[in-house]
Short mmCIF file of C-alpha atoms and ligand atoms in Angstrom, two decimals:
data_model
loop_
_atom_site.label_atom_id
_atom_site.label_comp_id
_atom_site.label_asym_id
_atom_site.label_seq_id
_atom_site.Cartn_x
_atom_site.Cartn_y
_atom_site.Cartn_z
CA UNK A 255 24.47 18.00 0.72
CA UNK A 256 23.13 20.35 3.25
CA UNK A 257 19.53 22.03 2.83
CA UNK A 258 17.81 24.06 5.05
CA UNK A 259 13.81 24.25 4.87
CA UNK A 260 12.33 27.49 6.25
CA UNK A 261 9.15 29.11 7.48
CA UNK A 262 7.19 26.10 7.18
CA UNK A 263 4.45 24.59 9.27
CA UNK A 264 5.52 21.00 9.90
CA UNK A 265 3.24 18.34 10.49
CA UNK A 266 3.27 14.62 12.21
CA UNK A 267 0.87 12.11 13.56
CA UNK A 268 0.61 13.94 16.87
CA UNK A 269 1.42 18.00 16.58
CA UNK A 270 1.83 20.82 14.13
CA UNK A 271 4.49 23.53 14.36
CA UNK A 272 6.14 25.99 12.62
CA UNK A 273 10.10 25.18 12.27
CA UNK A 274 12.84 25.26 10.32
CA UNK A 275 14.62 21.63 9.44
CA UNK A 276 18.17 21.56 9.03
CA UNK A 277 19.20 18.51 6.93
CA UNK A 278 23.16 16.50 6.00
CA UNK A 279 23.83 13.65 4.87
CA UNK A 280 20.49 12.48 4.35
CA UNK A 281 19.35 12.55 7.66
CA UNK A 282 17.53 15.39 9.67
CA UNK A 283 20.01 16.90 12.32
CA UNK A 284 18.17 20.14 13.63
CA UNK A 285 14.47 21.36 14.04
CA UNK A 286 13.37 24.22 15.54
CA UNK A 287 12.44 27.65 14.88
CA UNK A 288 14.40 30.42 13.61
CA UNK A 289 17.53 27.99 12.89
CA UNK A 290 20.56 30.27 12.52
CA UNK A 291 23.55 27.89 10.68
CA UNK A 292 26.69 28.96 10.49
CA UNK A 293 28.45 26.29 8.08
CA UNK A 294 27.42 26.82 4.01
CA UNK A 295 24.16 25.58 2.71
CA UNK A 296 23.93 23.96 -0.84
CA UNK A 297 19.81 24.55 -0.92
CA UNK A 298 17.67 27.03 1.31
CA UNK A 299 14.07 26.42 0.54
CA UNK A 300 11.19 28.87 1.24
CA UNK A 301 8.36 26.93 3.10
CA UNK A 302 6.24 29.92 3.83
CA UNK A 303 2.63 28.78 3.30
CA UNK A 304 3.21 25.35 2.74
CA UNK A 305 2.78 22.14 4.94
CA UNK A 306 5.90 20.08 5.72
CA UNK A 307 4.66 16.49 5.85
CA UNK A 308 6.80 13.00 6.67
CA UNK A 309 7.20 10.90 2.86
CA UNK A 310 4.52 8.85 2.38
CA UNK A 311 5.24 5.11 3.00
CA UNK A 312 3.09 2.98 0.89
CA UNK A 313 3.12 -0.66 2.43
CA UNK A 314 1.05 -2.53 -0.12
CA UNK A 315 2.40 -2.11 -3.85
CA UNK A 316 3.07 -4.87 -6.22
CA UNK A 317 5.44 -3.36 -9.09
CA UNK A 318 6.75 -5.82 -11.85
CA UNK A 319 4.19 -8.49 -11.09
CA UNK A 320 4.20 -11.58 -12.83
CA UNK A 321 0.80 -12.71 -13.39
CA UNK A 322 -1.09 -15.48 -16.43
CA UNK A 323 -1.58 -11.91 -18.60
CA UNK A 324 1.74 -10.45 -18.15
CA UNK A 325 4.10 -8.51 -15.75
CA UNK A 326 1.81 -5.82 -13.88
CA UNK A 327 3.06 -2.14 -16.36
CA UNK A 328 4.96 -0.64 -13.40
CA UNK A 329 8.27 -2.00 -13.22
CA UNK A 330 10.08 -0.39 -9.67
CA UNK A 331 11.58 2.30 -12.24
CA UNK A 332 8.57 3.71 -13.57
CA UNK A 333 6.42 2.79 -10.33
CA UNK A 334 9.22 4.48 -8.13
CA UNK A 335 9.05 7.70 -10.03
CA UNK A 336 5.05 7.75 -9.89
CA UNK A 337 5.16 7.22 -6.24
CA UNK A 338 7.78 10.20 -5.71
CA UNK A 339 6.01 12.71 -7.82
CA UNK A 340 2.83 11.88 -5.67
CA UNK A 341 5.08 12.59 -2.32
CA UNK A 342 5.12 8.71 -1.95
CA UNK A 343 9.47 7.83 -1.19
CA UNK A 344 9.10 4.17 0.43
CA UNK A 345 7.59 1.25 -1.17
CA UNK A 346 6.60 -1.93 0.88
CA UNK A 347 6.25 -4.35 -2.71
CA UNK A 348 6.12 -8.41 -2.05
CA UNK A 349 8.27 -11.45 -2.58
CA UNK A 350 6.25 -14.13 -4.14
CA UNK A 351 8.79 -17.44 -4.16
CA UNK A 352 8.05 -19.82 -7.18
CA UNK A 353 6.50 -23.20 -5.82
CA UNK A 354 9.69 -24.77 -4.65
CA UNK A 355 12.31 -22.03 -4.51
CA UNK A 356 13.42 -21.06 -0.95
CA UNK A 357 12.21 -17.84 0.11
CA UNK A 358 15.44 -16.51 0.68
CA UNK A 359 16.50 -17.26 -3.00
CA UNK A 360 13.28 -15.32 -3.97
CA UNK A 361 14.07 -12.35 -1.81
CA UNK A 362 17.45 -12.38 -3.70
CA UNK A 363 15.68 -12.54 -7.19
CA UNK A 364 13.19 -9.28 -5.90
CA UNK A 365 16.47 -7.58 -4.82
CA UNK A 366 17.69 -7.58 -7.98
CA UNK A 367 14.64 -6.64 -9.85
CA UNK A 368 14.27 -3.96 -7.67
CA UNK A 369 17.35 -2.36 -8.17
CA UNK A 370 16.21 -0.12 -9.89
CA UNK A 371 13.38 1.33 -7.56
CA UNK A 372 13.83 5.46 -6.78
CA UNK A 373 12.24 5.07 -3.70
CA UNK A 374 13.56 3.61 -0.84
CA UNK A 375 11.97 -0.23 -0.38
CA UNK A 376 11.42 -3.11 1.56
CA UNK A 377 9.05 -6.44 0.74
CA UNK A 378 6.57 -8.64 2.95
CA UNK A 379 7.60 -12.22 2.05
CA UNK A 380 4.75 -14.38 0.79
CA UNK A 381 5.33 -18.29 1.77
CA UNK A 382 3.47 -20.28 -1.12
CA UNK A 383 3.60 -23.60 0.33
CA UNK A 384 4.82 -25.14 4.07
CA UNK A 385 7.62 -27.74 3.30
CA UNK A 386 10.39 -29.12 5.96
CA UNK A 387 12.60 -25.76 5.23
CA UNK A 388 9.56 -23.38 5.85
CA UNK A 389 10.50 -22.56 9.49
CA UNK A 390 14.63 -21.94 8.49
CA UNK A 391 13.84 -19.83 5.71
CA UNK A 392 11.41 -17.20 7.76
CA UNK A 393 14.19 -17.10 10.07
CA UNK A 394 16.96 -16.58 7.47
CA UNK A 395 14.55 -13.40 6.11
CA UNK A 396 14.18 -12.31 9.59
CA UNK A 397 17.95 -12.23 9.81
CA UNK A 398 17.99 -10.27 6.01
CA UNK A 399 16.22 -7.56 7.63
CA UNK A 400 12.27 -9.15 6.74
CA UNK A 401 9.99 -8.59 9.48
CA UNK A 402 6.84 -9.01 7.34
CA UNK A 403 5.06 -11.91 5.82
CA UNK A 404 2.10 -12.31 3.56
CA UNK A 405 -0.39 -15.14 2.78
CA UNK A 406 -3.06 -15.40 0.60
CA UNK A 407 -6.16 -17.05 1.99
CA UNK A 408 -7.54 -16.45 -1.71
CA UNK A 409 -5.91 -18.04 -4.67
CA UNK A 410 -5.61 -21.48 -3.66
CA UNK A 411 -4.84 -22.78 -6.97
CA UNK A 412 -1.53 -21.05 -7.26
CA UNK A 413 0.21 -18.82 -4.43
CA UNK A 414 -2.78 -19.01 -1.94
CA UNK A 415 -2.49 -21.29 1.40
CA UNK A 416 -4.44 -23.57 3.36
CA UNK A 417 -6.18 -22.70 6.77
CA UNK A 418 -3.23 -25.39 8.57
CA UNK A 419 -0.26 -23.79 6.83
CA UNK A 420 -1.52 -20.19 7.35
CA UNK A 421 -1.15 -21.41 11.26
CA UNK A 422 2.39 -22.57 10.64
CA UNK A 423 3.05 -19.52 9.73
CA UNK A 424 1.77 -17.54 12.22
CA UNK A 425 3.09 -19.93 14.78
CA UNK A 426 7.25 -19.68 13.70
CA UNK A 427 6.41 -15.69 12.55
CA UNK A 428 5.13 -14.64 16.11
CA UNK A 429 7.58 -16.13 17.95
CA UNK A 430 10.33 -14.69 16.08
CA UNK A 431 8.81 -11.26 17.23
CA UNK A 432 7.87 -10.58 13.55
CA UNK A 433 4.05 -9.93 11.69
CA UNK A 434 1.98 -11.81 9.33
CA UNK A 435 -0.03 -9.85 6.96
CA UNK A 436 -3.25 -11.69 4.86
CA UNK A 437 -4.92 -11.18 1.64
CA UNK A 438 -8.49 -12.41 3.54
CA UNK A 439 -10.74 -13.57 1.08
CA UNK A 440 -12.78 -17.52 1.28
CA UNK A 441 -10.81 -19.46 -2.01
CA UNK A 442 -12.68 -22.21 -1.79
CA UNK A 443 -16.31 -20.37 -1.66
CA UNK A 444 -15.05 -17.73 -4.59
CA UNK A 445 -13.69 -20.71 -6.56
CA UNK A 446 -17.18 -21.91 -6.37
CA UNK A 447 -18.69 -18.96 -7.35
CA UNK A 448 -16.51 -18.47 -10.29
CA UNK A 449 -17.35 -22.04 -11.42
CA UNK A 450 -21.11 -21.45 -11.22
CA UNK A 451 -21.29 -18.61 -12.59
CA UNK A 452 -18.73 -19.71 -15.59
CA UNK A 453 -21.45 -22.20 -15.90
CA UNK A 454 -24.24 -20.13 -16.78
CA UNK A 455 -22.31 -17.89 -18.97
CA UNK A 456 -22.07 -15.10 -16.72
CA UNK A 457 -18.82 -13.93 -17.54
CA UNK A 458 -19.04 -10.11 -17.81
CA UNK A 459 -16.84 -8.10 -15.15
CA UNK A 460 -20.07 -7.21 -13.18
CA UNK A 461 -20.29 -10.99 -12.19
CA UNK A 462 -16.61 -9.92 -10.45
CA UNK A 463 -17.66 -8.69 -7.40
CA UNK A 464 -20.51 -11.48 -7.35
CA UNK A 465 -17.74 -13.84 -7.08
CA UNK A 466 -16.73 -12.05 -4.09
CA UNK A 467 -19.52 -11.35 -2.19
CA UNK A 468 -18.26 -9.04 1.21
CA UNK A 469 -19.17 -12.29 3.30
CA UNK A 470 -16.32 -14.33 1.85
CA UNK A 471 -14.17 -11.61 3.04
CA UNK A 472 -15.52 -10.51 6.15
CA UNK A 473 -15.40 -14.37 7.25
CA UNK A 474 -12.40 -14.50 5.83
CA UNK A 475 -10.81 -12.23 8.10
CA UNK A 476 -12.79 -13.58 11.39
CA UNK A 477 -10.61 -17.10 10.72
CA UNK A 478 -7.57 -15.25 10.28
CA UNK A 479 -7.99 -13.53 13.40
CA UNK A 480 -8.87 -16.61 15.68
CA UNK A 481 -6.01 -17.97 14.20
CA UNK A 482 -3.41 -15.26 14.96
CA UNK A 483 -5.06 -15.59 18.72
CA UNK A 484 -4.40 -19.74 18.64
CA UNK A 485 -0.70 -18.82 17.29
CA UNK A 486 -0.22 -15.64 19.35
CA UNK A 487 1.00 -13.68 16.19
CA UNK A 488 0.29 -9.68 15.67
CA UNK A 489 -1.39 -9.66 12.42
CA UNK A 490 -2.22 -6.62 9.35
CA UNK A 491 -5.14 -7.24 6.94
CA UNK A 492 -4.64 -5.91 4.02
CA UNK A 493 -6.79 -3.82 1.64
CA UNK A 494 -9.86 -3.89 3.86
CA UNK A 495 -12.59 -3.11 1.82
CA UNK A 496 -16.05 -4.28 3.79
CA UNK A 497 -17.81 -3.44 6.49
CA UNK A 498 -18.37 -6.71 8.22
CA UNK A 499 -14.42 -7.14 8.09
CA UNK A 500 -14.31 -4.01 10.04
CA UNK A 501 -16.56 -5.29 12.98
CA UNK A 502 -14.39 -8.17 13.34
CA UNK A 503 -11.30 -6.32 13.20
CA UNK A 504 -12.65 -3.97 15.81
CA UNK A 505 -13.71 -6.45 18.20
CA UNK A 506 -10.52 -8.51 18.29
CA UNK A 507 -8.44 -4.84 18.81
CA UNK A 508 -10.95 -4.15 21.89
CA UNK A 509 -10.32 -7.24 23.32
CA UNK A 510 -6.55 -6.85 23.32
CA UNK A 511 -5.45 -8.99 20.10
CA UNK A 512 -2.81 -7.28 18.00
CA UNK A 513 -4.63 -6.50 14.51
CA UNK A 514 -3.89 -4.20 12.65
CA UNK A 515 -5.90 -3.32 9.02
CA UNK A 516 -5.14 -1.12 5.76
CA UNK A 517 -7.61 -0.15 3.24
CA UNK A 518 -6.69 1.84 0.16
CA UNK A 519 -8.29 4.74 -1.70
CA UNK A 520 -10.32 2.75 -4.35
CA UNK A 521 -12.41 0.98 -1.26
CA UNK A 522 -12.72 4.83 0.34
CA UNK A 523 -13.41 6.53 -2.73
CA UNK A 524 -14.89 4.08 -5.62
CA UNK A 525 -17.93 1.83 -5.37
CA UNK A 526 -19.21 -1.30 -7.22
CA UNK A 527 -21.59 0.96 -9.41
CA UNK A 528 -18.49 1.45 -11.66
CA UNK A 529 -18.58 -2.42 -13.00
CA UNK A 530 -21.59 -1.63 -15.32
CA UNK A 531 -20.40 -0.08 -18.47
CA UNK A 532 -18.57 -1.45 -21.10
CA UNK A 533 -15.73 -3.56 -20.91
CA UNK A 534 -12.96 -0.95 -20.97
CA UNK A 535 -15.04 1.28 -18.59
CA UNK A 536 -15.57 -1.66 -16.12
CA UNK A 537 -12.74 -4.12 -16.62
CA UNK A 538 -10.59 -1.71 -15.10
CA UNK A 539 -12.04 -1.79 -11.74
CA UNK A 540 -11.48 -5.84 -11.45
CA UNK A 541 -9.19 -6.58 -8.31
CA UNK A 542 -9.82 -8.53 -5.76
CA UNK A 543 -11.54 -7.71 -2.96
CA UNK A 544 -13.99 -6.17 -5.46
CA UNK A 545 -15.24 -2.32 -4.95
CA UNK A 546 -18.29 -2.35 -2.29
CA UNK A 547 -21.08 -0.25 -1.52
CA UNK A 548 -21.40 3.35 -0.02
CA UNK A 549 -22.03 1.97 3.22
CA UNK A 550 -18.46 -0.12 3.38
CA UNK A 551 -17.37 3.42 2.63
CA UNK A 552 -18.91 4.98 5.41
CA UNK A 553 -17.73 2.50 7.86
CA UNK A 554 -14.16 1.91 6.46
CA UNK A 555 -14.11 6.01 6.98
CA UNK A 556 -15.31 5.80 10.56
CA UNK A 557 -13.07 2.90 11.07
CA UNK A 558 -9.79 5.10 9.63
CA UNK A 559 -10.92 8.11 12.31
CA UNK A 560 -11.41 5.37 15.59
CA UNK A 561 -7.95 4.36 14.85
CA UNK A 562 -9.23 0.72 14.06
CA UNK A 563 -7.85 1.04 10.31
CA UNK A 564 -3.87 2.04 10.58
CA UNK A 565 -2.58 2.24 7.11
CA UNK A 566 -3.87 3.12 3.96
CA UNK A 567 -1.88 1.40 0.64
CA UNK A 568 -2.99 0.63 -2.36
CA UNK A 569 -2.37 -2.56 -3.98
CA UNK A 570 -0.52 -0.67 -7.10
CA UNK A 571 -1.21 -3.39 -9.42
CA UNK A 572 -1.71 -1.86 -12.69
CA UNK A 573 -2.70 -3.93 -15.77
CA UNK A 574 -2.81 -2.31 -19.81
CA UNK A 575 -5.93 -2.48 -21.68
CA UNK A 576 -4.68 -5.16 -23.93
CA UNK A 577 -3.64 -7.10 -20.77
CA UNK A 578 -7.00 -6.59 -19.30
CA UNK A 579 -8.39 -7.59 -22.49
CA UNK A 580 -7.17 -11.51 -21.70
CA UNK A 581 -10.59 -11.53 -20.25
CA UNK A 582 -12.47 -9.73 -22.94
CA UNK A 583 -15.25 -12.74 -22.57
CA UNK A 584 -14.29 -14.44 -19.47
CA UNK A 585 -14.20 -11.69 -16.27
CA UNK A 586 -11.97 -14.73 -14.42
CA UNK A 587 -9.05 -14.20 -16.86
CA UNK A 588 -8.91 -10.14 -16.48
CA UNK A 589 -5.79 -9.86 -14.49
CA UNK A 590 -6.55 -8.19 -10.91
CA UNK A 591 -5.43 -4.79 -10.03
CA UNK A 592 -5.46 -1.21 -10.56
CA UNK A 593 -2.81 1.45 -10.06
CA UNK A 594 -2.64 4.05 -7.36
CA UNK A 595 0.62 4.50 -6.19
CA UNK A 596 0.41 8.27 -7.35
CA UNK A 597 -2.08 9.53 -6.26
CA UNK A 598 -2.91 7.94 -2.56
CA UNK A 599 -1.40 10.97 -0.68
CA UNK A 600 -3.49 13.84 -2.82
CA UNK A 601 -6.80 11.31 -2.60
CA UNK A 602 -6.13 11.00 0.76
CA UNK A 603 -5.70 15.12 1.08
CA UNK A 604 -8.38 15.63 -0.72
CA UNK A 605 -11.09 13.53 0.52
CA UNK A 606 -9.79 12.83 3.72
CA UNK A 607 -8.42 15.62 5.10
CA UNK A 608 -10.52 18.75 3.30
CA UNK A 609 -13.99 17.26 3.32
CA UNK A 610 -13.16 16.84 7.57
CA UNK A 611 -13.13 13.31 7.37
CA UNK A 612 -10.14 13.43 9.15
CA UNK A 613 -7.82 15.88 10.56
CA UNK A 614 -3.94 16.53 9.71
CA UNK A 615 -2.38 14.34 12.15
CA UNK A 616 -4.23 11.56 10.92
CA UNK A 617 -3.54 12.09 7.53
CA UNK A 618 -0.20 11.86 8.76
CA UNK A 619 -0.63 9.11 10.43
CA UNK A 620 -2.28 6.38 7.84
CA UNK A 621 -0.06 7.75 5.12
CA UNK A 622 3.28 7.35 6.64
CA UNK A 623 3.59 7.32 10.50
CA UNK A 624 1.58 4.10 11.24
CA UNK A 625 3.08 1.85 8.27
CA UNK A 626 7.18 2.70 9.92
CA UNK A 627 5.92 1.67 13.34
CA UNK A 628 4.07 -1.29 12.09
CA UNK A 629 6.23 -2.67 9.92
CA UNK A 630 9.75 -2.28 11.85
CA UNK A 631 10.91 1.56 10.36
CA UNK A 632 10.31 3.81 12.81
CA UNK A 633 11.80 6.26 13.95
CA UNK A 634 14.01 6.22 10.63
CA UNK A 635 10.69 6.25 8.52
CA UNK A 636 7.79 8.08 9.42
CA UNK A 637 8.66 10.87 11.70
CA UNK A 638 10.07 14.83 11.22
CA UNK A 639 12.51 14.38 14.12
CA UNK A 640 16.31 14.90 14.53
CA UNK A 641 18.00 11.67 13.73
CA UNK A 642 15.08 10.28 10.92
CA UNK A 643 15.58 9.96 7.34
CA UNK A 644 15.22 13.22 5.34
CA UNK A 645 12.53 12.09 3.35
CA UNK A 646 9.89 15.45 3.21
CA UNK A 647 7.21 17.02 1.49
CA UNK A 648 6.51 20.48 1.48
CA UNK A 649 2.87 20.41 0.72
CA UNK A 650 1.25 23.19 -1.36
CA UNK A 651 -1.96 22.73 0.00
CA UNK A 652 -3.53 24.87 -2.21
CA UNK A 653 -2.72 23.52 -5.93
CA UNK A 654 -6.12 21.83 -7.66
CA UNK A 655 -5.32 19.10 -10.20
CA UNK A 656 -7.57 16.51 -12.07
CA UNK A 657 -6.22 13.49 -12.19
CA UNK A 658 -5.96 11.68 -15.95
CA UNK A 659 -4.93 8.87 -17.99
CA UNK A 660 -3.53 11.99 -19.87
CA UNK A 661 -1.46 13.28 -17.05
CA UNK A 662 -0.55 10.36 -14.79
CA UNK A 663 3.12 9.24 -14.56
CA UNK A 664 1.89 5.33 -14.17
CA UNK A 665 2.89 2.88 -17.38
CA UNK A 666 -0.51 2.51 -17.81
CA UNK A 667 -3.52 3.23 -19.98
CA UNK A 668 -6.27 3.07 -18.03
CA UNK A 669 -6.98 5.35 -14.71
CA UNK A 670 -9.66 4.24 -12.01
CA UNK A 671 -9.38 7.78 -10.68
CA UNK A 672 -9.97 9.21 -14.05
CA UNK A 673 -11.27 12.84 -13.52
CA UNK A 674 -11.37 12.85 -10.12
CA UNK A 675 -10.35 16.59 -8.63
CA UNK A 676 -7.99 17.27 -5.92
CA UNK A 677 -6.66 20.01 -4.30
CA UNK A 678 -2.93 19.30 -2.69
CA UNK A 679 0.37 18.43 -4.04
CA UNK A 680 3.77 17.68 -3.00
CA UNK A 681 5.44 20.36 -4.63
CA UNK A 682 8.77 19.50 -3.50
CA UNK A 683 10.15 15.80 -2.36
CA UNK A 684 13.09 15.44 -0.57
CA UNK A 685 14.48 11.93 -0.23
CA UNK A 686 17.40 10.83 1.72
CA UNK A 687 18.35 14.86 1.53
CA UNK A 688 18.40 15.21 -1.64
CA UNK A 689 15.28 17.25 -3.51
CA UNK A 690 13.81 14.53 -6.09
CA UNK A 691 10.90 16.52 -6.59
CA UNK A 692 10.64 20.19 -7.86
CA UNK A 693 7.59 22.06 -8.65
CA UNK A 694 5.88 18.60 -9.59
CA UNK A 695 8.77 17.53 -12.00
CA UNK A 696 11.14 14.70 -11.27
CA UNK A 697 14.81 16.34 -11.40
CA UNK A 698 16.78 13.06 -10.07
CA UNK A 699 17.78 9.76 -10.85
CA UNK A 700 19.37 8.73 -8.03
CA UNK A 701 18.62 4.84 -6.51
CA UNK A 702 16.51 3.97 -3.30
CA UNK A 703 18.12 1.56 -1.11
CA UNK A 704 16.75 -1.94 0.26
CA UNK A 705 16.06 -1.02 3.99
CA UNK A 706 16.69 -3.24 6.49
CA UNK A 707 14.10 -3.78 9.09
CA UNK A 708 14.19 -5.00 12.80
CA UNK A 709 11.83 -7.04 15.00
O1 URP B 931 -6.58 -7.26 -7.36
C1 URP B 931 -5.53 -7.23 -6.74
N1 URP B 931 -5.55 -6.95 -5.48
N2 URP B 931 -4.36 -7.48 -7.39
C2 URP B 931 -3.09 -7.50 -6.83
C3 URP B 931 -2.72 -8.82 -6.25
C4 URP B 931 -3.40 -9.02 -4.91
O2 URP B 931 -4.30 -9.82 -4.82
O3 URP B 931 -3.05 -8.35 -3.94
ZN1 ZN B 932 -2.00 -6.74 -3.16
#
């Protein structure tokens, strides 16, 4: 399949240019202006007036999550075709072993139940407990093409780890060359707070994010970071959300320590006003870290545009009514998580780049540059550059929408961006060379693949 994009202004992390991109096989073979081929061309596409933008690369999503309330509603299928439609075409989701199964035997399980993803996918592999084979089965990932692995400082009672493990980790990860990722939140201290206020009966969601005051993250984050330093490992926070963490992350960047931080639209955008309402109105804002306040907003902003914050995911985690509904009188049994995955590149647009929060490039950059270098893609993911994947958008940065329950491609009832305006869409989405995406409508089936990464 050959295409041939013309007359459009094409934009990465670091320039903006007007070119045409010649595309075979998947992959992009010529850029530059005014491209005259000679061979026949199955698709031409007019790009006059539009953007031309990398795919998006979302590196925090957790489709087909098993949790106490259910599997989260996206399975990769429905997930996959969400994130495409919203100019999204690779998915970083997670491995989660069960206590006692090898993690390579878990990767091999996610394979399979990602099979079915659209997008193109990798996973960060979550060690659950440190046992004698710990150390053999990060390298045997390593060697599957894993570069990534997550722990949970949060959680201790199931997946989460303890402060001497986490080290372990760090300790066989960074010497292998690869990166840890953390969810950085204080267990112990929420468990606490989840007890006592379980105690005194308050058990509505807006005793969530009083559970999780920004402390418990912020200090959260400080251990994980003099950690990484004891074990020499690069680390990536994930899902950011408070100001305090940002200070921290800041510092240990300035003084030379490889850490690197996400946030996600829902800590930019949303704030913890929205957990008094009723329960259907509030429940649906219950993840974990909980929303903040405007000033976390400000600074997580300010942090995006210093280059202290690198990626912006999600945490796609999206839970049904009924499944939120588990925790009808008891905010600790609402499953955590929201959905995103759709609309993180027109938020991003929208908010980011036309209110002059930040500029092209670095929309660029946080949706899709940063998360290929990072996490072991680039210059396959991430880039408009001869030899890359042809994964594209041509942006019509012009197109308002209102995002809806009503309209969203998500398997879910509930929306926390529910009326929320935006002006920007990926009006076409080309991945691997082939257009997925036509004038907003999904028009293939075809299957991501499970990308291999490198060190
Ligand atoms: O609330 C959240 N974030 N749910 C998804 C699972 C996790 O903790 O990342
Ligand atoms: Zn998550």
């Amino acid at each position: 399949m050959n295409i041939l994009i013309k007359n459009g202004t094409v934009v990465t992390s670091t320039q903006a240019f007007n070119s045409d991109i010649y595309i075979t096989d998947g992959k992009i073979v010529q850029l530059s202006e005014s491209l005259n081929i000679l061979e026949p061309i199955d698709n031409t596409i007019n790009a006059s007036g539009k953007l031309i933008f990398p795919g998006g690369i979302d590196p925090h999503v957790h489709m087909h999550l098993p949790t106490p309330a259910g599997y989260s509603a996206d399975d990769f299928e429905i997930g996959s075709k969400a994130a495409l439609l919203g100019g999204t075409t690779t998915l970083l989701d997670f491995v989660t072993p069960q206590k006692g199964q090898s993690l390579i035997d878990a990767l091999i399980d996610r394979k399979a139940e990602a099979d079915n993803s659209l997008c193109d996918y990798s996973f960060h592999v979550s060690p659950v407990e440190w046992n004698k084979n710990t150390e053999q089965e990060i390298t045997d990932c390593i060697e599957s093409g894993i570069t990534s692995f997550k722990v949970y400082m949060a959680y201790k009672d199931s997946i989460g780890l303890k402060d001497d493990d986490i080290l372990k980790v760090m300790q066989i990860v960074g010497k292998a060359g690869g990166i840890v990722t953390l969810h950085c939140e204080l267990g112990d201290d929420i468990d606490k707070f989840r007890e006592e206020l379980g105690q005194i009966g308050k058990l509505s969601p807006k005793f969530h994010p009083v559970s999780r005051p920004d402390y418990t993250e912020a200090d959260a984050v400080k251990n994980a970071i003099e950690m990484a330093k004891k074990a020499n490992c690069p680390i990536y926070i994930v899902h950011t959300s408070a100001a305090e963490s940002v200070k921290y992350i800041e510092e240990a960047q300035k003084s030379g320590q490889q850490v690197y931080s996400e946030t996600c639209p829902q800590y930019l955008l949303l704030n913890d006003s929205k957990y008094i309402g009723d329960f259907k109105d509030s429940s649906k804002f219950v993840m974990s870290p909980p929303l903040r306040k405007k000033e976390d907003q400000n600074s997580l902003w300010s942090a995006i545009n210093k280059g202290v914050i690198k990626t912006i995911g999600t945490d796609h985690c999206p839970f049904t009514l009924e499944q939120k509904e588990q925790g009808l009188n008891d905010f600790r049994k609402i499953p955590n998580g929201a959905g995103g995955v759709e609309h993180r590149m027109t938020l991003l647009f929208s908010y980011g780049v036309l209110q002059n929060r930040i500029n092209y490039n670095q929309f660029v950059d946080i949706t899709s540059t940063q998360a290929a270098k990072i996490f072991g893609l680039y210059p396959q993911k991430g880039e408009i550059a001869v030899g890359s994947d042809a994964d594209i958008l041509i942006w019509n940065p012009k197109t308002e929408s209102t995002i809806s329950v009503e309209n969203h491609h998500q398997n879910c009832d509930l929306e926390i961006y529910e009326d929320a305006k935006t002006v920007g869409v990926p009006e076409i989405v080309i991945s691997n060379g082939e257009v997925v995406v036509e004038d907003g409508k999904l028009i293939s089936d075809t299957k991501g693949r499970f990308l291999k990464r490198n060190i």
